[in-house]
Amino acid sequence: MPQTILRTSGITKRFQGVAALSDVSLEIAAGEVHALCGENGAGKSTLMNVLSGVYPSGTYEGTIELDGEAVGFRSLADSEAHGIVIIHQELALVPQLTIAENLFLGSEIASRGFIDWHATHTRAAAALERVGLDENPSTPVSELGIGKRQLVEIAKALSKDVRILILDEPTAALGEADSARLLSLIARLREHGITCILISHKLREVMQIADRITVLRDGENVETMHRDEPETDEGRIIRAMVGRDLDSLFPPREPLIGDELFRIENWSVGRPDAPDRHAIDDVGFHVRSGEIVGFAGLMGAGRTELAMSIFGRSYGTRISGSAFLHGERVDVSTVQRAIEHGIVYVPEDRRGHGLNMFTDIRTNVSAVALDRLTRGGLLDLIREYKIADAYRYKMNIKARGVTEIVGNLSGGNQQKVVLAKWLFSTPDVLILDEPTRGIDVGAKYEIYGFVNELAAQGKAIVLISSELPEVIGLSDRIYTLAEGRITGEVAREDATQERLMHLMTADGAGAR
Ligand SMILES: Nc1ncnc2c1ncn2[C@@H]1O[C@H](COP(=O)(O)OP(=O)(O)OP(=O)(O)O)[C@@H](O)[C@H]1O
Ligand SMILES: [Mg+2]
C-alpha cells in the first residue's frame, strides 16, 4: 500500500451555522488519482477549499495531516508553499493577459526589480511543453478556447512545484477530444509521482482514470472504493451518491409534435474579431411545437455563436438572415425583442451571462419577467417569493431558502437557478446551451424531466450539448454543425454516436 500523503480527520465546516461538511475523514495515497464524487451541494468544493487554505485553519473543525504532520493552512499561498495547488471550478485566468503573464502572475520572475521577460518566456514555453500545449506564450488568453485555458491553468500549477494537484470539475466545459487530452495529461502526471484529486460528475471518466473514488453525500464521506474492486462500476458510485439505484438516465417521454413553430433561414454571422470571416455561414433550421431539436458539434463549431446571434445579436457582427415564428417573420435584433417574442437563450456560461452572483435566488429568478409580478406599478413581493420558492422545490435547488445569495450556492445549484430564471419567463422557444453542465446524475434526470415537460406544453426546444448521449437521449431530431455550417440532419431513430461524430467532423463546406 503506498504511503498516505494527505489525511483529513473529522473535518466539519459550517456556513452561518449550517454544516456543509460533517466529520469528514479522507486519506489520499501518494501518487494516486483520487476522484471525489457526489451530488450538487454535497460539499466537494468546500472540502477542497479547506484542503487548499481558501478556508483558513480555524474556520473549520478537524485536522489535516501532510506527510504525517499536522498542518493548518493560513491561505492559498500557504498551501501552495506545501505543494498543494487547486484549480477551481470556475477558471481564474485573466483573459486580457498573455499566457506567459498568466503563468507567472503573482510570482513574476524579476531581476534587479524588473520583470525579466526573456526568462519569463523561456520558462513559459517549457511549462507549456509539459502540458503538451503548442501555443506562443505571448498569445492573450482570451484567444484560447476553454480546453486550452484549462491546460494553461495546469501548466501554471506545475510551475509551482506541485505535489498534490486538485482539479475541480476540469472537464465540465470540455468536449470529448479536450477531455481525453486532459485525462491523458493527468495519467502522465501520475507517472511523474504527482498526486491528483479530481472532482467530476462524469462518472465514465472517473472510472477510466481514478485509482480510488470517494463519495460525499450531504457533507459526509459515505464510501471510498477502489476502482479495481470487481463490484466498482458507475452504478455503485451513483448508489452511493444518491442513496438509490437509477435505472435509466432519461425519463420516459411520448413526443407530441405539432406544426412548425420556429424557423431560421440563411443565417450568417461575421466574427467580431474578423468581420469578413464567417462564424456562422448560411444556416437554416426549424423546430416544431413540442419538438426537442438537438445541435451537435465539436468545440468551436459555432453552436453557441449561432444561438447567441439569434438571441438579440448577442454575438457577432454583420448578421443576416431571417427568423420566423409560426411562419411570420419576427424581429429578434435585440435581446428585449427576442424575449418579447418568447424566444430565450439559456447560456452555458452562468457567471458571464446567466446570473447576478451578488443577489439572492429570488431576485435572479424574477429578473427577466418582473412585469408578470408587477401590479399597479408595484412588485408583488409575496408572489415573487412564492414563485421562486416553488422553483427551488421543484428543481431541488440546495439552499437554505430563496433569500440565499446565488454566489454561495454550489456550482450545479447555480446552474439550476439559471434554468429556473428562464423558465419563469414562459418562453415559446427555448434555446438551452449545455443545460446540464456541472449537474450531478440525479439532478440531470430531473432537468431532463423539465425539458420533456416544456416540450409536452407545446414549446419548441433547441438543445445544445457536448455530450452525445444526452443529445441522442433527449432529441427528436438532431442537426450537426461544423465550422459554422450545418453538415447533417438526423432523426432520432437514426442517431448513433458514430454517425453524429462523422457528421460533426465533416468539413462544413464539403458536406453540403
Ligand atoms: N460561502 C458560502 N456561504 C454559504 N453556504 C455555502 C458557501 N459555500 C458553499 N456553501 C454551501 O455548502 C454546500 C456545499 O457546497 P459545495 O460548493 O461544496 O458543493 P459541491 O459538492 O462542490 O457541489 P457542485 O457539484 O454543485 O459543485 C452547499 O449547500 C452550498 O450552498
Ligand atoms: Mg463544486
mmCIF file of N, CA, C and O in Angstrom, residues 402-458:
data_model
loop_
_atom_site.group_PDB
_atom_site.id
_atom_site.type_symbol
_atom_site.label_atom_id
_atom_site.label_comp_id
_atom_site.label_asym_id
_atom_site.label_seq_id
_atom_site.Cartn_x
_atom_site.Cartn_y
_atom_site.Cartn_z
ATOM 1 N N VAL A 402 -34.874 30.915 -0.608
ATOM 2 C CA VAL A 402 -34.672 31.697 -1.822
ATOM 3 C C VAL A 402 -34.020 33.044 -1.547
ATOM 4 O O VAL A 402 -33.746 33.802 -2.458
ATOM 5 N N THR A 403 -33.785 33.356 -0.267
ATOM 6 C CA THR A 403 -33.064 34.589 0.030
ATOM 7 C C THR A 403 -31.556 34.339 0.110
ATOM 8 O O THR A 403 -30.786 35.232 0.422
ATOM 9 N N GLU A 404 -31.151 33.110 -0.185
ATOM 10 C CA GLU A 404 -29.710 32.808 -0.205
ATOM 11 C C GLU A 404 -29.061 33.500 -1.412
ATOM 12 O O GLU A 404 -29.607 33.526 -2.516
ATOM 13 N N ILE A 405 -27.881 34.065 -1.181
ATOM 14 C CA ILE A 405 -27.139 34.723 -2.256
ATOM 15 C C ILE A 405 -26.629 33.661 -3.234
ATOM 16 O O ILE A 405 -26.067 32.644 -2.821
ATOM 17 N N VAL A 406 -26.833 33.893 -4.511
ATOM 18 C CA VAL A 406 -26.516 32.888 -5.521
ATOM 19 C C VAL A 406 -25.029 32.525 -5.523
ATOM 20 O O VAL A 406 -24.665 31.371 -5.729
ATOM 21 N N GLY A 407 -24.184 33.521 -5.246
ATOM 22 C CA GLY A 407 -22.752 33.243 -5.196
ATOM 23 C C GLY A 407 -22.360 32.220 -4.143
ATOM 24 O O GLY A 407 -21.294 31.618 -4.225
ATOM 25 N N ASN A 408 -23.224 31.981 -3.163
ATOM 26 C CA ASN A 408 -22.924 30.992 -2.126
ATOM 27 C C ASN A 408 -23.356 29.582 -2.489
ATOM 28 O O ASN A 408 -23.077 28.643 -1.763
ATOM 29 N N LEU A 409 -24.081 29.444 -3.579
ATOM 30 C CA LEU A 409 -24.567 28.116 -3.949
ATOM 31 C C LEU A 409 -23.458 27.313 -4.605
ATOM 32 O O LEU A 409 -22.529 27.870 -5.177
ATOM 33 N N SER A 410 -23.588 25.997 -4.558
ATOM 34 C CA SER A 410 -22.636 25.148 -5.271
ATOM 35 C C SER A 410 -22.861 25.337 -6.769
ATOM 36 O O SER A 410 -23.923 25.788 -7.196
ATOM 37 N N GLY A 411 -21.830 24.998 -7.557
ATOM 38 C CA GLY A 411 -21.872 25.237 -8.996
ATOM 39 C C GLY A 411 -23.110 24.670 -9.671
ATOM 40 O O GLY A 411 -23.786 25.347 -10.457
ATOM 41 N N GLY A 412 -23.427 23.442 -9.370
ATOM 42 C CA GLY A 412 -24.569 22.804 -10.012
ATOM 43 C C GLY A 412 -25.880 23.472 -9.629
ATOM 44 O O GLY A 412 -26.809 23.573 -10.435
ATOM 45 N N ASN A 413 -25.961 23.937 -8.411
ATOM 46 C CA ASN A 413 -27.194 24.593 -7.975
ATOM 47 C C ASN A 413 -27.349 25.973 -8.601
ATOM 48 O O ASN A 413 -28.463 26.419 -8.859
ATOM 49 N N GLN A 414 -26.232 26.623 -8.896
ATOM 50 C CA GLN A 414 -26.309 27.878 -9.647
ATOM 51 C C GLN A 414 -26.906 27.615 -11.025
ATOM 52 O O GLN A 414 -27.730 28.379 -11.529
ATOM 53 N N GLN A 415 -26.486 26.505 -11.614
ATOM 54 C CA GLN A 415 -26.992 26.153 -12.932
ATOM 55 C C GLN A 415 -28.510 25.979 -12.907
ATOM 56 O O GLN A 415 -29.224 26.382 -13.817
ATOM 57 N N LYS A 416 -29.005 25.388 -11.834
ATOM 58 C CA LYS A 416 -30.458 25.193 -11.722
ATOM 59 C C LYS A 416 -31.174 26.539 -11.605
ATOM 60 O O LYS A 416 -32.278 26.706 -12.128
ATOM 61 N N VAL A 417 -30.545 27.509 -10.939
ATOM 62 C CA VAL A 417 -31.173 28.834 -10.825
ATOM 63 C C VAL A 417 -31.259 29.497 -12.202
ATOM 64 O O VAL A 417 -32.259 30.115 -12.539
ATOM 65 N N VAL A 418 -30.208 29.329 -13.019
ATOM 66 C CA VAL A 418 -30.246 29.887 -14.381
ATOM 67 C C VAL A 418 -31.457 29.334 -15.124
ATOM 68 O O VAL A 418 -32.214 30.071 -15.762
ATOM 69 N N LEU A 419 -31.640 28.028 -15.020
ATOM 70 C CA LEU A 419 -32.768 27.404 -15.713
ATOM 71 C C LEU A 419 -34.096 27.936 -15.187
ATOM 72 O O LEU A 419 -34.985 28.285 -15.959
ATOM 73 N N ALA A 420 -34.221 28.018 -13.881
ATOM 74 C CA ALA A 420 -35.470 28.492 -13.268
ATOM 75 C C ALA A 420 -35.794 29.898 -13.766
ATOM 76 O O ALA A 420 -36.927 30.217 -14.108
ATOM 77 N N LYS A 421 -34.775 30.741 -13.824
ATOM 78 C CA LYS A 421 -34.954 32.112 -14.252
ATOM 79 C C LYS A 421 -35.596 32.182 -15.641
ATOM 80 O O LYS A 421 -36.550 32.913 -15.875
ATOM 81 N N TRP A 422 -35.077 31.388 -16.565
ATOM 82 C CA TRP A 422 -35.598 31.471 -17.928
ATOM 83 C C TRP A 422 -36.916 30.745 -18.095
ATOM 84 O O TRP A 422 -37.747 31.126 -18.909
ATOM 85 N N LEU A 423 -37.120 29.711 -17.292
ATOM 86 C CA LEU A 423 -38.413 29.028 -17.357
ATOM 87 C C LEU A 423 -39.523 29.968 -16.897
ATOM 88 O O LEU A 423 -40.615 29.985 -17.444
ATOM 89 N N PHE A 424 -39.221 30.777 -15.901
ATOM 90 C CA PHE A 424 -40.222 31.686 -15.364
ATOM 91 C C PHE A 424 -40.640 32.747 -16.392
ATOM 92 O O PHE A 424 -41.720 33.312 -16.318
ATOM 93 N N SER A 425 -39.790 33.003 -17.374
ATOM 94 C CA SER A 425 -40.166 33.983 -18.386
ATOM 95 C C SER A 425 -41.144 33.388 -19.408
ATOM 96 O O SER A 425 -41.487 34.033 -20.386
ATOM 97 N N THR A 426 -41.606 32.178 -19.160
ATOM 98 C CA THR A 426 -42.561 31.454 -20.014
ATOM 99 C C THR A 426 -42.330 31.648 -21.515
ATOM 100 O O THR A 426 -43.173 32.183 -22.228
ATOM 101 N N PRO A 427 -41.194 31.169 -21.981
ATOM 102 C CA PRO A 427 -40.891 31.303 -23.401
ATOM 103 C C PRO A 427 -41.656 30.281 -24.251
ATOM 104 O O PRO A 427 -42.168 29.299 -23.721
ATOM 105 N N ASP A 428 -41.728 30.545 -25.569
ATOM 106 C CA ASP A 428 -42.266 29.559 -26.516
ATOM 107 C C ASP A 428 -41.126 28.789 -27.164
ATOM 108 O O ASP A 428 -41.269 27.635 -27.523
ATOM 109 N N VAL A 429 -40.023 29.508 -27.351
ATOM 110 C CA VAL A 429 -38.857 28.874 -27.952
ATOM 111 C C VAL A 429 -37.723 28.976 -26.934
ATOM 112 O O VAL A 429 -37.377 30.058 -26.474
ATOM 113 N N LEU A 430 -37.184 27.828 -26.588
ATOM 114 C CA LEU A 430 -36.160 27.798 -25.549
ATOM 115 C C LEU A 430 -34.885 27.217 -26.139
ATOM 116 O O LEU A 430 -34.876 26.091 -26.620
ATOM 117 N N ILE A 431 -33.841 28.017 -26.122
ATOM 118 C CA ILE A 431 -32.556 27.502 -26.600
ATOM 119 C C ILE A 431 -31.710 27.216 -25.368
ATOM 120 O O ILE A 431 -31.341 28.127 -24.630
ATOM 121 N N LEU A 432 -31.447 25.955 -25.130
ATOM 122 C CA LEU A 432 -30.707 25.551 -23.935
ATOM 123 C C LEU A 432 -29.275 25.200 -24.329
ATOM 124 O O LEU A 432 -29.056 24.277 -25.102
ATOM 125 N N ASP A 433 -28.326 25.961 -23.801
ATOM 126 C CA ASP A 433 -26.928 25.724 -24.149
ATOM 127 C C ASP A 433 -26.253 24.985 -22.990
ATOM 128 O O ASP A 433 -26.079 25.550 -21.916
ATOM 129 N N GLU A 434 -25.913 23.753 -23.215
ATOM 130 C CA GLU A 434 -25.278 22.913 -22.184
ATOM 131 C C GLU A 434 -26.039 22.994 -20.853
ATOM 132 O O GLU A 434 -25.470 23.361 -19.825
ATOM 133 N N PRO A 435 -27.315 22.634 -20.851
ATOM 134 C CA PRO A 435 -28.116 22.841 -19.634
ATOM 135 C C PRO A 435 -27.688 21.974 -18.458
ATOM 136 O O PRO A 435 -28.021 22.297 -17.328
ATOM 137 N N THR A 436 -26.963 20.904 -18.688
ATOM 138 C CA THR A 436 -26.619 20.045 -17.556
ATOM 139 C C THR A 436 -25.133 20.085 -17.231
ATOM 140 O O THR A 436 -24.627 19.221 -16.532
ATOM 141 N N ARG A 437 -24.451 21.102 -17.718
ATOM 142 C CA ARG A 437 -23.036 21.212 -17.386
ATOM 143 C C ARG A 437 -22.870 21.331 -15.874
ATOM 144 O O ARG A 437 -23.482 22.171 -15.240
ATOM 145 N N GLY A 438 -22.049 20.464 -15.323
ATOM 146 C CA GLY A 438 -21.778 20.543 -13.887
ATOM 147 C C GLY A 438 -22.913 20.051 -13.009
ATOM 148 O O GLY A 438 -22.917 20.280 -11.811
ATOM 149 N N ILE A 439 -23.887 19.377 -13.627
ATOM 150 C CA ILE A 439 -25.036 18.902 -12.862
ATOM 151 C C ILE A 439 -24.847 17.411 -12.562
ATOM 152 O O ILE A 439 -24.405 16.663 -13.424
ATOM 153 N N ASP A 440 -25.191 16.991 -11.347
ATOM 154 C CA ASP A 440 -24.972 15.583 -10.977
ATOM 155 C C ASP A 440 -25.983 14.670 -11.670
ATOM 156 O O ASP A 440 -27.015 15.125 -12.156
ATOM 157 N N VAL A 441 -25.680 13.376 -11.681
ATOM 158 C CA VAL A 441 -26.517 12.444 -12.457
ATOM 159 C C VAL A 441 -27.979 12.444 -12.052
ATOM 160 O O VAL A 441 -28.864 12.386 -12.901
ATOM 161 N N GLY A 442 -28.235 12.520 -10.749
ATOM 162 C CA GLY A 442 -29.629 12.503 -10.298
ATOM 163 C C GLY A 442 -30.372 13.749 -10.754
ATOM 164 O O GLY A 442 -31.481 13.688 -11.276
ATOM 165 N N ALA A 443 -29.714 14.899 -10.597
ATOM 166 C CA ALA A 443 -30.343 16.163 -10.961
ATOM 167 C C ALA A 443 -30.500 16.279 -12.474
ATOM 168 O O ALA A 443 -31.411 16.939 -12.968
ATOM 169 N N LYS A 444 -29.601 15.633 -13.217
ATOM 170 C CA LYS A 444 -29.740 15.630 -14.678
ATOM 171 C C LYS A 444 -31.082 15.027 -15.056
ATOM 172 O O LYS A 444 -31.798 15.557 -15.891
ATOM 173 N N TYR A 445 -31.403 13.935 -14.436
ATOM 174 C CA TYR A 445 -32.667 13.256 -14.710
ATOM 175 C C TYR A 445 -33.833 14.215 -14.463
ATOM 176 O O TYR A 445 -34.759 14.303 -15.260
ATOM 177 N N GLU A 446 -33.741 14.970 -13.373
ATOM 178 C CA GLU A 446 -34.804 15.937 -13.076
ATOM 179 C C GLU A 446 -34.885 17.011 -14.164
ATOM 180 O O GLU A 446 -35.961 17.382 -14.608
ATOM 181 N N ILE A 447 -33.725 17.494 -14.596
ATOM 182 C CA ILE A 447 -33.723 18.541 -15.616
ATOM 183 C C ILE A 447 -34.255 18.007 -16.940
ATOM 184 O O ILE A 447 -35.032 18.677 -17.625
ATOM 185 N N TYR A 448 -33.898 16.790 -17.281
ATOM 186 C CA TYR A 448 -34.461 16.194 -18.496
ATOM 187 C C TYR A 448 -35.979 16.137 -18.374
ATOM 188 O O TYR A 448 -36.706 16.364 -19.343
ATOM 189 N N GLY A 449 -36.449 15.841 -17.173
ATOM 190 C CA GLY A 449 -37.896 15.812 -16.941
ATOM 191 C C GLY A 449 -38.544 17.161 -17.242
ATOM 192 O O GLY A 449 -39.584 17.223 -17.880
ATOM 193 N N PHE A 450 -37.907 18.269 -16.811
ATOM 194 C CA PHE A 450 -38.458 19.600 -17.106
ATOM 195 C C PHE A 450 -38.479 19.861 -18.590
ATOM 196 O O PHE A 450 -39.421 20.419 -19.124
ATOM 197 N N VAL A 451 -37.376 19.499 -19.252
ATOM 198 C CA VAL A 451 -37.288 19.747 -20.689
ATOM 199 C C VAL A 451 -38.427 19.003 -21.391
ATOM 200 O O VAL A 451 -39.138 19.566 -22.229
ATOM 201 N N ASN A 452 -38.641 17.756 -21.007
ATOM 202 C CA ASN A 452 -39.739 16.985 -21.593
ATOM 203 C C ASN A 452 -41.084 17.640 -21.311
ATOM 204 O O ASN A 452 -41.961 17.697 -22.177
ATOM 205 N N GLU A 453 -41.223 18.142 -20.096
ATOM 206 C CA GLU A 453 -42.485 18.767 -19.706
ATOM 207 C C GLU A 453 -42.742 20.020 -20.553
ATOM 208 O O GLU A 453 -43.855 20.257 -21.010
ATOM 209 N N LEU A 454 -41.690 20.799 -20.779
ATOM 210 C CA LEU A 454 -41.836 22.004 -21.601
ATOM 211 C C LEU A 454 -42.227 21.624 -23.024
ATOM 212 O O LEU A 454 -43.071 22.270 -23.639
ATOM 213 N N ALA A 455 -41.622 20.567 -23.538
ATOM 214 C CA ALA A 455 -41.980 20.112 -24.883
ATOM 215 C C ALA A 455 -43.449 19.678 -24.895
ATOM 216 O O ALA A 455 -44.202 20.033 -25.805
ATOM 217 N N ALA A 456 -43.847 18.965 -23.854
ATOM 218 C CA ALA A 456 -45.234 18.493 -23.798
ATOM 219 C C ALA A 456 -46.214 19.664 -23.747
ATOM 220 O O ALA A 456 -47.361 19.552 -24.176
ATOM 221 N N GLN A 457 -45.764 20.812 -23.240
ATOM 222 C CA GLN A 457 -46.622 22.004 -23.231
ATOM 223 C C GLN A 457 -46.670 22.677 -24.598
ATOM 224 O O GLN A 457 -47.265 23.733 -24.760
ATOM 225 N N GLY A 458 -45.959 22.111 -25.562
ATOM 226 C CA GLY A 458 -46.027 22.651 -26.922
ATOM 227 C C GLY A 458 -44.934 23.647 -27.255
ATOM 228 O O GLY A 458 -44.980 24.321 -28.286
#
